Coordinates of C-alpha atoms and ligand atoms in Angstrom, one line a residue:
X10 CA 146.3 129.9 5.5
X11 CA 149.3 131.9 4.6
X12 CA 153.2 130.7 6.0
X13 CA 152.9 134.7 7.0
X14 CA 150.4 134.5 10.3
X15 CA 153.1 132.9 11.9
X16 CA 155.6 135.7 11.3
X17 CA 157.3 136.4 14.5
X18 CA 159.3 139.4 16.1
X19 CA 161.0 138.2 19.0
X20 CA 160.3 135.7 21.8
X21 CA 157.1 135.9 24.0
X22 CA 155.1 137.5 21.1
X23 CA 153.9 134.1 19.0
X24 CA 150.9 132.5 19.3
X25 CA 150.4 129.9 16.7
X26 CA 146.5 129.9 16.1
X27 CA 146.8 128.2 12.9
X28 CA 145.6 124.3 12.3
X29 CA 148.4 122.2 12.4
X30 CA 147.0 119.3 11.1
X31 CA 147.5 119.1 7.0
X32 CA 146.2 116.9 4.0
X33 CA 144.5 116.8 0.6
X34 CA 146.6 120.0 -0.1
X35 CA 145.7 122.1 2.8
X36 CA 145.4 122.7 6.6
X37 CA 142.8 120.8 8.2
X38 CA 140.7 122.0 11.0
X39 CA 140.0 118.6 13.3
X40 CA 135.8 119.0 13.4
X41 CA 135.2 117.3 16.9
X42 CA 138.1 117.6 18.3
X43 CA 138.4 115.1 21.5
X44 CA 142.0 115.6 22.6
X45 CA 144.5 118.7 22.3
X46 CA 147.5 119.1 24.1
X47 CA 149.5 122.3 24.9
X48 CA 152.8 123.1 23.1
X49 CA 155.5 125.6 24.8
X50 CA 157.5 128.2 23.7
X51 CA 161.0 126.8 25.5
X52 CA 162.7 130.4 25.6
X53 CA 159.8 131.4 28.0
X54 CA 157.6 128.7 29.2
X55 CA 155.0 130.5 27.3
X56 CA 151.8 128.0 25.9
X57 CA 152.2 128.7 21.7
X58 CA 148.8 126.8 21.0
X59 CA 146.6 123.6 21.5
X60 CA 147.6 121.1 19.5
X61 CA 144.6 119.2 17.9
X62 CA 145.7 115.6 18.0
X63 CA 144.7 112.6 15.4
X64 CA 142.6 109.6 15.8
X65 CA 141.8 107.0 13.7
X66 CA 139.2 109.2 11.7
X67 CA 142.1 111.7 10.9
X68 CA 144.5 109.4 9.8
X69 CA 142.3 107.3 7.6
X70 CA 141.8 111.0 5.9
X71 CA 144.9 111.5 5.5
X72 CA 146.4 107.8 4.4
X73 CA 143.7 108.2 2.0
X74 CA 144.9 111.3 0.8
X75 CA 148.3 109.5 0.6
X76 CA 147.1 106.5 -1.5
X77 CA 145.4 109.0 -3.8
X78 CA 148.4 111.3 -4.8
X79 CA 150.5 108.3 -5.0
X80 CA 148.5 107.2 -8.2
X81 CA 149.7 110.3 -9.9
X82 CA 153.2 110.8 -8.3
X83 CA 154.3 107.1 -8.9
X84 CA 153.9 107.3 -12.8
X85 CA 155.7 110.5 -13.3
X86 CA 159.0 110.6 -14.7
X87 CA 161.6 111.1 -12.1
X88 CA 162.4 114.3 -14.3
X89 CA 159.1 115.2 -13.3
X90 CA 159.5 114.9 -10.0
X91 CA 162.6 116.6 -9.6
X92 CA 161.1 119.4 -11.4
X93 CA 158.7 120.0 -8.5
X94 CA 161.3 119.2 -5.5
X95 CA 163.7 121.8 -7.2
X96 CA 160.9 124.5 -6.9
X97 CA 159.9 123.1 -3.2
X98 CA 163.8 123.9 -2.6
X99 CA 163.6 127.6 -4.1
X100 CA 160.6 128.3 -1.5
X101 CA 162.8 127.0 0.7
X102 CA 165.5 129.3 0.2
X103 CA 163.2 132.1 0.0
X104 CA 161.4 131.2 3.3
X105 CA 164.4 130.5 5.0
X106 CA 164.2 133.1 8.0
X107 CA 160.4 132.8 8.8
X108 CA 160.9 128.7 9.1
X109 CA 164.3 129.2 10.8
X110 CA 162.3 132.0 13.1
X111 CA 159.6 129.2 14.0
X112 CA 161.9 126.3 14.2
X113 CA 163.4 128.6 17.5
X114 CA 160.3 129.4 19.1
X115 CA 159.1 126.1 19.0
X116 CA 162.4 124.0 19.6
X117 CA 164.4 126.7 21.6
X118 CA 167.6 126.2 19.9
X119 CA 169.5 129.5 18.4
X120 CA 168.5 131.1 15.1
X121 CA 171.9 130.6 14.2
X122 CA 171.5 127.1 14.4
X123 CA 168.2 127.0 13.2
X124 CA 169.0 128.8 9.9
X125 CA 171.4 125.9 8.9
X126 CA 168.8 122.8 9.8
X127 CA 167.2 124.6 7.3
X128 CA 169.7 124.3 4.9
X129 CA 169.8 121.2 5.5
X130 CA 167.1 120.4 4.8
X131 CA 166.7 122.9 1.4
X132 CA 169.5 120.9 0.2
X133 CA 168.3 117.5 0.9
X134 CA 165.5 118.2 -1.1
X135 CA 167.8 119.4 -3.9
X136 CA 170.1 116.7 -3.7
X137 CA 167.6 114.1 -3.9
X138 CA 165.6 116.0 -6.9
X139 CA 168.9 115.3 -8.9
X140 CA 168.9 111.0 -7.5
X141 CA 165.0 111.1 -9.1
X142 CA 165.9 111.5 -12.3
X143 CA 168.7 108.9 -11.7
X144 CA 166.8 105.6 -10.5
X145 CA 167.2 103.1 -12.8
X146 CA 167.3 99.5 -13.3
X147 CA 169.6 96.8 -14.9
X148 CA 169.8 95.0 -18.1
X149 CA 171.1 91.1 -17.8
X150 CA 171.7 89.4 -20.6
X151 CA 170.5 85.6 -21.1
X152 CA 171.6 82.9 -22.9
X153 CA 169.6 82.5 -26.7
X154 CA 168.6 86.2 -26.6
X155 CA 166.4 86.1 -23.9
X156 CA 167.5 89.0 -21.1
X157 CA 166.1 89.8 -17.9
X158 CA 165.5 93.7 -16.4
X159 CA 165.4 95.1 -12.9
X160 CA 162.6 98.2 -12.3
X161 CA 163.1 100.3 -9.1
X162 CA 159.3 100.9 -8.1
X163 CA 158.0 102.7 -4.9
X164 CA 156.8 101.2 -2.0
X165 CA 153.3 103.1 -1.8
X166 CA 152.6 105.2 1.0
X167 CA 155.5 105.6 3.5
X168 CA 155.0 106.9 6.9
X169 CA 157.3 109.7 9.1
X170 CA 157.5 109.8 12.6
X171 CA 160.2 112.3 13.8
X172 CA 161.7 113.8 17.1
X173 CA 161.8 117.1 18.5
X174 CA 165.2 118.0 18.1
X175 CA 165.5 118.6 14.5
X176 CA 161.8 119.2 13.6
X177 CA 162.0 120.5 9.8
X178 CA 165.0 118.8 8.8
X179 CA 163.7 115.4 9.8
X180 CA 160.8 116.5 8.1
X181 CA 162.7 117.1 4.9
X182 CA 165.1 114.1 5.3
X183 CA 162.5 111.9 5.2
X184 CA 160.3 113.2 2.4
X185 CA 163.0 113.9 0.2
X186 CA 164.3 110.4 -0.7
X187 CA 160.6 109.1 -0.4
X188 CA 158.8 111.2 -2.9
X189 CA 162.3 111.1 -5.2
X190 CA 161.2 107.3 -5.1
X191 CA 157.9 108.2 -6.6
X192 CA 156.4 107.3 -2.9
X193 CA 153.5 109.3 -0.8
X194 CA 154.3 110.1 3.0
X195 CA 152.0 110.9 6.3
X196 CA 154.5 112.1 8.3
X197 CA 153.5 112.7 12.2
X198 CA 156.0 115.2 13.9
X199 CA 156.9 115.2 17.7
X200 CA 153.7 116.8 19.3
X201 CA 156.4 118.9 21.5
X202 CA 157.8 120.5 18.5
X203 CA 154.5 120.4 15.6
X204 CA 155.1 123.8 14.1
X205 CA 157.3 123.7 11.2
X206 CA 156.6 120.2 9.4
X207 CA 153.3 121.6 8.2
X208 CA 155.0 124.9 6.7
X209 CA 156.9 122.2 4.7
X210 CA 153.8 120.3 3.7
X211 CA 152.5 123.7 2.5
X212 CA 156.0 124.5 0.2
X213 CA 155.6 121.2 -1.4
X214 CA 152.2 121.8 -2.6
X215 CA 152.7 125.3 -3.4
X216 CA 155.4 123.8 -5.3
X217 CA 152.8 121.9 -7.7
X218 CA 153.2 118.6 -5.6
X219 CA 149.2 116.7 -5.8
X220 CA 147.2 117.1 -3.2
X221 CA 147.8 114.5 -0.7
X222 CA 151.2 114.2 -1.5
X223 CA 153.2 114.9 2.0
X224 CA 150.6 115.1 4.9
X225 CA 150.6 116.3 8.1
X226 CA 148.8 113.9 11.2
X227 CA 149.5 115.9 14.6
X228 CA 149.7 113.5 18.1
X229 CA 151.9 111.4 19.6
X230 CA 151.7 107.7 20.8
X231 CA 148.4 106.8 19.6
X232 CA 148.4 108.7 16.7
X233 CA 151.8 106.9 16.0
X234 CA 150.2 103.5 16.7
X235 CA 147.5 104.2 14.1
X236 CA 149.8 104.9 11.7
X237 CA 152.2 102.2 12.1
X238 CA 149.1 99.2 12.1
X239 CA 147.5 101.1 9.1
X240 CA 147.1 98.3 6.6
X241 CA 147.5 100.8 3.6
X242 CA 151.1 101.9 5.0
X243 CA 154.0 100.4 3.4
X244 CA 156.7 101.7 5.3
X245 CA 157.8 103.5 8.8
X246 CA 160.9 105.9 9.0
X247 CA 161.2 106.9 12.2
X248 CA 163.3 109.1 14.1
X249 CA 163.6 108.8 18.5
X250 CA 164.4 107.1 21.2
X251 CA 165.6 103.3 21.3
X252 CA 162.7 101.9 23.2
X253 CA 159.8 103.9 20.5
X254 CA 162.1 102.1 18.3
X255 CA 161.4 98.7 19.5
X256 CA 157.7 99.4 19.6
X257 CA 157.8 100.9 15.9
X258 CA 159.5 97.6 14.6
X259 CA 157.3 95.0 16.3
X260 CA 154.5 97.1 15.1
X261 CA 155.6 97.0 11.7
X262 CA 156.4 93.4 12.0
X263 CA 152.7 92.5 12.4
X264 CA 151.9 93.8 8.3
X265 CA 156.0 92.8 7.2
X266 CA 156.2 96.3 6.9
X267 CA 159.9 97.8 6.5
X268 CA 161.3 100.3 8.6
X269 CA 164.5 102.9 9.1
X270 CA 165.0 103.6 12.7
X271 CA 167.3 106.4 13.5
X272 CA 167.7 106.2 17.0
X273 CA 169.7 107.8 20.1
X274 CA 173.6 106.8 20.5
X275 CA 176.1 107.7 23.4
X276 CA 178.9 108.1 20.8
X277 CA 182.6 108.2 21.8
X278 CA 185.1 110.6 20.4
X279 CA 189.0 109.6 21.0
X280 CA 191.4 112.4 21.3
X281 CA 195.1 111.1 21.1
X282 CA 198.1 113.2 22.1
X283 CA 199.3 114.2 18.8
X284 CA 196.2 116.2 18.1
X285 CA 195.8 119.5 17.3
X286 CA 194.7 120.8 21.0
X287 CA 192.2 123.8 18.9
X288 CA 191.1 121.5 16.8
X289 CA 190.4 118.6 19.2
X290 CA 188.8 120.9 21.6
X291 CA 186.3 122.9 19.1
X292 CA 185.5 119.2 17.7
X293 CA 184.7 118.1 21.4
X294 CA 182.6 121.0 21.6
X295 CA 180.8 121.0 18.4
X296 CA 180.0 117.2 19.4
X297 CA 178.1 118.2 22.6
X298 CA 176.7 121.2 22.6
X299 CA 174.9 121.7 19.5
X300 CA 171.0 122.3 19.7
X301 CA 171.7 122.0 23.3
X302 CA 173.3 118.9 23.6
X303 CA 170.1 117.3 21.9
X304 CA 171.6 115.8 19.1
X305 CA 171.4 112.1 18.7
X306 CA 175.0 111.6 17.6
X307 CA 176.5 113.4 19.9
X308 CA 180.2 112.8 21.1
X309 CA 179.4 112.3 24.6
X310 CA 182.1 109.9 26.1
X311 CA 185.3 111.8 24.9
X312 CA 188.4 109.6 26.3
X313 CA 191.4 111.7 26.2
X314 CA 195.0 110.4 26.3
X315 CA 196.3 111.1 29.2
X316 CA 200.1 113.2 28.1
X317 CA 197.6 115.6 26.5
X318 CA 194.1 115.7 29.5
X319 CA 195.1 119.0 31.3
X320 CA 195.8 121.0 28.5
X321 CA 192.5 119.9 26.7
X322 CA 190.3 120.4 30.0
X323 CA 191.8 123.5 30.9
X324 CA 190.7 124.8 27.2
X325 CA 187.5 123.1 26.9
X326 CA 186.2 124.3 30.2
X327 CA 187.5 128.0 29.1
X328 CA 185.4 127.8 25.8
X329 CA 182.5 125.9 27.6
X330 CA 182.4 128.7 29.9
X331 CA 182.2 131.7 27.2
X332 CA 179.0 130.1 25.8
X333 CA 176.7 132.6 25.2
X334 CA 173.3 131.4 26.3
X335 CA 170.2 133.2 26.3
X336 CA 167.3 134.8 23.8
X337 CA 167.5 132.1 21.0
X338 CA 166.4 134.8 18.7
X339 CA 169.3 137.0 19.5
X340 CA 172.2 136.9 16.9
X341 CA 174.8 136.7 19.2
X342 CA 173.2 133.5 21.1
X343 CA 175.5 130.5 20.8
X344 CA 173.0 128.4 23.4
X345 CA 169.3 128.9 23.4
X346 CA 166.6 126.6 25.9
X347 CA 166.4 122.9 26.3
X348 CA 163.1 121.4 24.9
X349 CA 160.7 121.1 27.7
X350 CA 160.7 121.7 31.5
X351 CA 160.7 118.1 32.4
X352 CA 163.8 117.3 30.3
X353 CA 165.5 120.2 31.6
X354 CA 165.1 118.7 34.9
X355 CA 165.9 115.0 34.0
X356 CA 168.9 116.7 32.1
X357 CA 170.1 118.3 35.6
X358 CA 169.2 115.3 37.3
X359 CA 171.9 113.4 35.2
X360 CA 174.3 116.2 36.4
X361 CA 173.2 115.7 40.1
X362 CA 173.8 111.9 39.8
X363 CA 177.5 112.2 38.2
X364 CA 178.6 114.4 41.2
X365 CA 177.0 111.6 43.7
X366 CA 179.0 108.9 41.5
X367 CA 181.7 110.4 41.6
X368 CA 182.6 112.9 38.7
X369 CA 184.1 116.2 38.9
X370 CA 181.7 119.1 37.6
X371 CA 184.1 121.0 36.2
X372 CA 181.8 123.5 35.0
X373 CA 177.9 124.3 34.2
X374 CA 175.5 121.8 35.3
X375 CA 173.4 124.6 36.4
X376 CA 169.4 126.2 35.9
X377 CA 170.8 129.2 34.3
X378 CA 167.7 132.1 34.2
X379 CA 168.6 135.1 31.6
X380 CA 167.9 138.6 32.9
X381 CA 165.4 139.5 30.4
X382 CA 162.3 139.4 32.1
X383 CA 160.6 137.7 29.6
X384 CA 162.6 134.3 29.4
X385 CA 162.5 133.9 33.4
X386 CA 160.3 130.7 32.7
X387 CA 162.6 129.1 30.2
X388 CA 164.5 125.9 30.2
X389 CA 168.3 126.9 30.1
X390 CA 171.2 125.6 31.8
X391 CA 174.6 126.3 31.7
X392 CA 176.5 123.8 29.5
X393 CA 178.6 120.9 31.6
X394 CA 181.6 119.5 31.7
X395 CA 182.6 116.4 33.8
X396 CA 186.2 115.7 34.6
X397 CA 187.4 112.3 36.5
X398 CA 184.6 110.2 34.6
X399 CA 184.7 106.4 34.8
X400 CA 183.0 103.8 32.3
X401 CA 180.9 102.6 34.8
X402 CA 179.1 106.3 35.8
X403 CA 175.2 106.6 34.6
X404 CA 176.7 109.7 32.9
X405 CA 179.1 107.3 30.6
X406 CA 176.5 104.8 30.2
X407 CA 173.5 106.3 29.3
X408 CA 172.3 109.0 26.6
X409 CA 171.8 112.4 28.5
X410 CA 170.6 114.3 25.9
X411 CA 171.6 117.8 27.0
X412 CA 174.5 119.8 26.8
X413 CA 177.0 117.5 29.3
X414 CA 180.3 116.4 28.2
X415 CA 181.7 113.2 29.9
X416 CA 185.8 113.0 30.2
X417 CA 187.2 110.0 30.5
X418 CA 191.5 109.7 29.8
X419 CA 192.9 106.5 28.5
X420 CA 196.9 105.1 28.0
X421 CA 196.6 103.4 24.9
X422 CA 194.7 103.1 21.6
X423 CA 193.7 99.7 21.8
X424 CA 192.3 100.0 25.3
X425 CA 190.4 103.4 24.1
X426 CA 188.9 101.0 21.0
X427 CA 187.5 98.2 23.8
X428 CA 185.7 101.3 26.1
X429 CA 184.9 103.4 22.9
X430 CA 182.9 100.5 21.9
X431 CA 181.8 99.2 25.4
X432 CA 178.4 100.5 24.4
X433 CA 174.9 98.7 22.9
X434 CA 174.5 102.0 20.7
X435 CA 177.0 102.7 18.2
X436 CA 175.7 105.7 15.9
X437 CA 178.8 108.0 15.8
X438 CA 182.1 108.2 16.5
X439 CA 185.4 110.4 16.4
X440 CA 189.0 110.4 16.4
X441 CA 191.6 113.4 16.4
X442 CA 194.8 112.7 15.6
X443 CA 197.4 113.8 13.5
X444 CA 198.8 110.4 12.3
X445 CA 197.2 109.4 9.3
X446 CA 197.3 105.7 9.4
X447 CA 196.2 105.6 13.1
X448 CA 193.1 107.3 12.0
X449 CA 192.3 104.9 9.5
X450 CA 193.0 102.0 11.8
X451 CA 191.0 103.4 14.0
X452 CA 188.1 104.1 12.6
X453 CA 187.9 100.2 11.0
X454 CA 187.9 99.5 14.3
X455 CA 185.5 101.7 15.6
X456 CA 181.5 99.7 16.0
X457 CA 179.7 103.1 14.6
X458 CA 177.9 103.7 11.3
X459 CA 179.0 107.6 11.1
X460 CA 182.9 108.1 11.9
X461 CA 184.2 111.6 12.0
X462 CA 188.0 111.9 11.4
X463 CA 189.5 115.1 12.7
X464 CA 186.0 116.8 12.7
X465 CA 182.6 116.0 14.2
X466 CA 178.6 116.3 13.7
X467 CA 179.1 117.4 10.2
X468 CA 176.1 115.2 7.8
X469 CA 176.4 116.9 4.1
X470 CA 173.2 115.5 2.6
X471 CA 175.3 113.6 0.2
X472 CA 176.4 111.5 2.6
X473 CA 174.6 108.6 4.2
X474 CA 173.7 108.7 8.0
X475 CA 172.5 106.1 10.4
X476 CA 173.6 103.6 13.0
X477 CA 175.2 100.2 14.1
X478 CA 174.0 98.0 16.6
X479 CA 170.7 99.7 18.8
X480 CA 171.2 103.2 17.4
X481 CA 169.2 101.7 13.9
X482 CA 168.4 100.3 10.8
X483 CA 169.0 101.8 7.1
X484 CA 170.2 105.2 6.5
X485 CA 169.1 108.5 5.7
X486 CA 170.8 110.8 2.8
X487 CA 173.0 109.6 0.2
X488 CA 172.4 107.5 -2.7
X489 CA 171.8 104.5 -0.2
X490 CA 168.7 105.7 0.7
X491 CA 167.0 105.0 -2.3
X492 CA 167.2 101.4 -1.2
X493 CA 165.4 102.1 1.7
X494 CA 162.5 103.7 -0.3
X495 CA 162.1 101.4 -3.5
X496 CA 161.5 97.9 -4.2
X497 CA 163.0 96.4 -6.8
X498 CA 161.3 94.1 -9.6
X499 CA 162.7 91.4 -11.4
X500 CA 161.3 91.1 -15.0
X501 CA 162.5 87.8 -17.1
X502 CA 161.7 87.7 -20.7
X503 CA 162.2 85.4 -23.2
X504 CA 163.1 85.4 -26.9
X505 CA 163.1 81.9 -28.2
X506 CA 160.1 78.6 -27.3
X507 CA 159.2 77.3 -23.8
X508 CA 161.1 74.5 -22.7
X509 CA 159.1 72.8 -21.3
X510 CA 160.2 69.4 -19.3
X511 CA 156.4 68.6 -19.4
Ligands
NAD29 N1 169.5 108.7 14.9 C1 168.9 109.8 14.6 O1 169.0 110.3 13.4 C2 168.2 110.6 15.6 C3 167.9 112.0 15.4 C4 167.2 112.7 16.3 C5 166.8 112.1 17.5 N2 167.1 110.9 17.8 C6 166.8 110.3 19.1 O2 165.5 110.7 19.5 C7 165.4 110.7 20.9 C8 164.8 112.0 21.3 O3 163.6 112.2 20.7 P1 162.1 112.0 21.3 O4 162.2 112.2 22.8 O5 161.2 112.8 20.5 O6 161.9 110.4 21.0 P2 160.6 109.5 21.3 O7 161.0 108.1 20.9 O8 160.0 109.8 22.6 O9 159.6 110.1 20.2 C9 159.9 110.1 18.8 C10 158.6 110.2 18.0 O10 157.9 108.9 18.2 C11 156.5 109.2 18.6 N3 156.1 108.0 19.4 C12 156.2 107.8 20.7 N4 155.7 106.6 21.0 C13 155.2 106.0 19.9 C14 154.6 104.8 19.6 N5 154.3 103.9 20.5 N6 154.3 104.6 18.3 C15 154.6 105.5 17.3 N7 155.1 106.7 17.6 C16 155.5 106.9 18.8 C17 156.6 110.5 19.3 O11 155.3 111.1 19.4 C18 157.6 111.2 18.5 O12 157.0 111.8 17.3 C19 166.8 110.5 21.4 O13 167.0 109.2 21.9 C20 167.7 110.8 20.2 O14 168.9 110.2 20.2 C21 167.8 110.1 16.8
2ZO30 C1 173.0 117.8 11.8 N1 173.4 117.1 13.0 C2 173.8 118.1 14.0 C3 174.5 116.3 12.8 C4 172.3 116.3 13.6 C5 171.8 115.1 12.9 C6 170.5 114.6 13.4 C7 170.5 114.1 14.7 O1 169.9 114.4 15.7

């Protein structure tokens, strides 16, 4: 099935008729299918297709598949490797538009934005094509000649389970550094979003990848559960919500299986006085209202000191309010539609509940229904600000995941260190300030495992992502991740006679 049958125009004209489902090298047709589910366009409310979900039948097929290309893939050379990631990067590059065009009408978030997950992900895949032809071991010496070596081997067949909000570059950030490895991966995407992770599957084994080598299972919870018991798994990375989390790692638990959990975070960003007011304010506004305000490191508590909060609301509320939201295929579209009706409404819910606690809605907070016809069933809102926040509001406390920004002012730095890190999730963090050596202290201080300093939500695949306390374990990107998908072997050998005691 050609990439091509998905080709869209604008929104309101797709339907996905495609299988979504993808292993041994090709899309997969479910024969008796028992259970499909329907997935939405967000920009109109439109049904895209019937998603065919997995049971146990399925994912045996495709484990197997797994185990099978991982006999091939683990003894090449990384050289090898990298020589067929580098070309599923070029297809990338050249498919750019039609996956960016897909990833919007299945996510809702703006082409723009959708064009540089893509990116991302291309150059994840590049990045980590140069680490495979780096893993290596150590030499130790011992005494009498005898020396010991370390081997970095892969784990086997590793498992992805991603969200919705960032469907092909989870995708890619988790196959990358696995296959790099020399590992296999089932990955299952979020059955709201299941579009785009099979157009990767495809790439990689037009690429010259074996069949069986990234594989597509379709579902959600059950289809999860399957894959996380599977006895010939050796590894979950998942991507979601703190309390899938739990479930993943006490599944996982049950074979000693390891896991990377990327999970959600209600991140603080600190704004002292001697900031750059444009700065500070574009950074507050790049940290909540990407992809909707569905990002998982979000900036969502921004304390602001108090000398500098009027000036800073007054201009964040003026940019907030010159968002451009609508058509998510339209260029001009800064803000495209939340995932799913019933998020949208939990999303405004949040909103309704601030006001009730107490917050001021400065502005936003709103169902927000474009003129063109066609999008009258979307999800949009109009993006939120909320002034005269406190550390105790549900808005403060928990992750919204939608486009509302919480404002809280603080006095001094060390009291805007105790409520910045008054949280059980600690993924991300921020600080603007123009003094150099607060910056630094700050950030030491700060309980977060990404820290932005004068910028936010920036993650060059270079650099490793992931969280402290509940928002994870391990990291994603970087050299560090190869740690997360290898094992490392100890070999001793000796030169000289056995001494034996015996
Ligand atoms: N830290 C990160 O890198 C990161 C990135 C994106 C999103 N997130 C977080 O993800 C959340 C939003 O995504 P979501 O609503 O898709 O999360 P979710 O936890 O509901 O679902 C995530 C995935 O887990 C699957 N799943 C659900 N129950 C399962 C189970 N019992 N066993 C196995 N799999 C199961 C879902 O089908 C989906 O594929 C937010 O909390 C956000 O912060 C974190
Ligand atoms: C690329 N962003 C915007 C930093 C998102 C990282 C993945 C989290 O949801």
């Amino acid at each position: 099935m050609r990439l091509a049958a998905l080709r869209c125009a604008s929104s309101g004209t797709v339907d996905v008729k495609v299988p979504l489902n993808f292993w041994c090298g090709d899309r997969v047709k479910i024969k008796d299918v028992s259970t499909t589910e329907p997935v939405y366009e967000p920009a109109t409310g439109r049904v895209l297709c019937e998603l065919e979900l997995c049971g146990s039948v399925e994912v045996n097929q495709a484990v197997q598949a797994a185990q099978s290309a991982y006999q091939a893939w683990s003894r090449m050379s990384g050289m090898e490797r990298a020589h067929i990631m580098i070309e599923a990067a070029r297809i990338i590059e050249n498919r750019r538009e039609d996956i960016a065009e897909i990833e919007v009408v299945n996510n809702g978030k703006s082409i723009t934005e959708a064009r540089m997950d893509v990116d991302s992900a291309r150059l994840c895949i590049e990045y980590y094509a140069g680490v495979a032809s780096t893993l290596a071991g150590q030499h130790i010496q011992l005494p009498g000649g005898s020396f010991a070596y370390t081997r970095r081997e892969p784990l086997g067949v590793c498992v992805g389970i991603g969200a919705w909000n960032y469907p092909f570059q989870i995708a890619a950030w988790k196959s990358a550094p696995a296959l790099a490895c020399g590992n296999s991966m089932v990955f299952k995407p979020s059955p709201v979003t299941p579009v785009t992770a099979v157009m990767l599957a495809e790439i990689y084994a037009k690429a010259g990848a074996p069949e069986g080598l990234f594989n597509i299972v379709q579902g959600g919870q059950e289809t999860g559960n399957l894959l996380c018991h599977h006895p010939d798994v050796a590894k979950v990375s998942f991507t979601g919500s703190v309390p899938t989390g739990k479930k993943i790692m006490e599944m996982c638990s049950k074979g000693v299986k390891q896991v990377t959990l990327e999970l959600g975070g209600k991140s603080p960003l600190l704004i002292f006085e001697d900031s750059d007011l444009g700065n500070a304010v574009k950074g507050a506004l790049m940290a909540n209202f990407l992809s909707q305000g569905q990002v998982c490191s979000n900036g969502t508590r921004v304390f602001v000191q108090r000398q500098m909060l009027p000036e800073f609301l007054e201009e964040v509320v003026r940019r907030t309010k010159d968002i451009e939201i609508g058509d998510p295929l339209l260029e001009s579209t800064r803000m495209g539609a939340l995932v799913s009706r019933p998020h949208l409404d939990r999303v405004l819910g949040y909103v309704e509940q601030a006001r009730k606690e107490g917050a001021k809605v400065l502005c936003g907070g709103e169902p927000f229904v474009p003129l063109d016809p066609k999008l009258r069933g979307g999800y949009y809102m109009t993006p939120c600000v909320l002034g005269d926040c406190t550390d105790d509001m549900t808005c403060v406390k928990e992750e919204i995941f939608g486009p509302v920004m919480s404002v809280l002012s603080f006095e001094t730095e060390e009291e805007a260190l105790l409520r910045a890190n008054n949280s059980a999730l600690g993924l991300a963090a921020g600080v603007f300030t123009s003094d150099v050596k607060r910056a630094h202290r700050v950030v030491e201080h700060l309980k977060a495992g990404s820290c932005f300093i004068n910028n936010y939500n920036i993650t060059p695949v270079e650099v490793p992502f992931g969280g402290f306390k509940m928002s994870g374990i391990g990291r994603e990107n970087g050299q560090v991740t190869v740690e997360h998908y290898t094992q490392m072997k100890t070999v001793f050998v000796e030169m000289g006679d056995v001494d034996s005691l015996f």
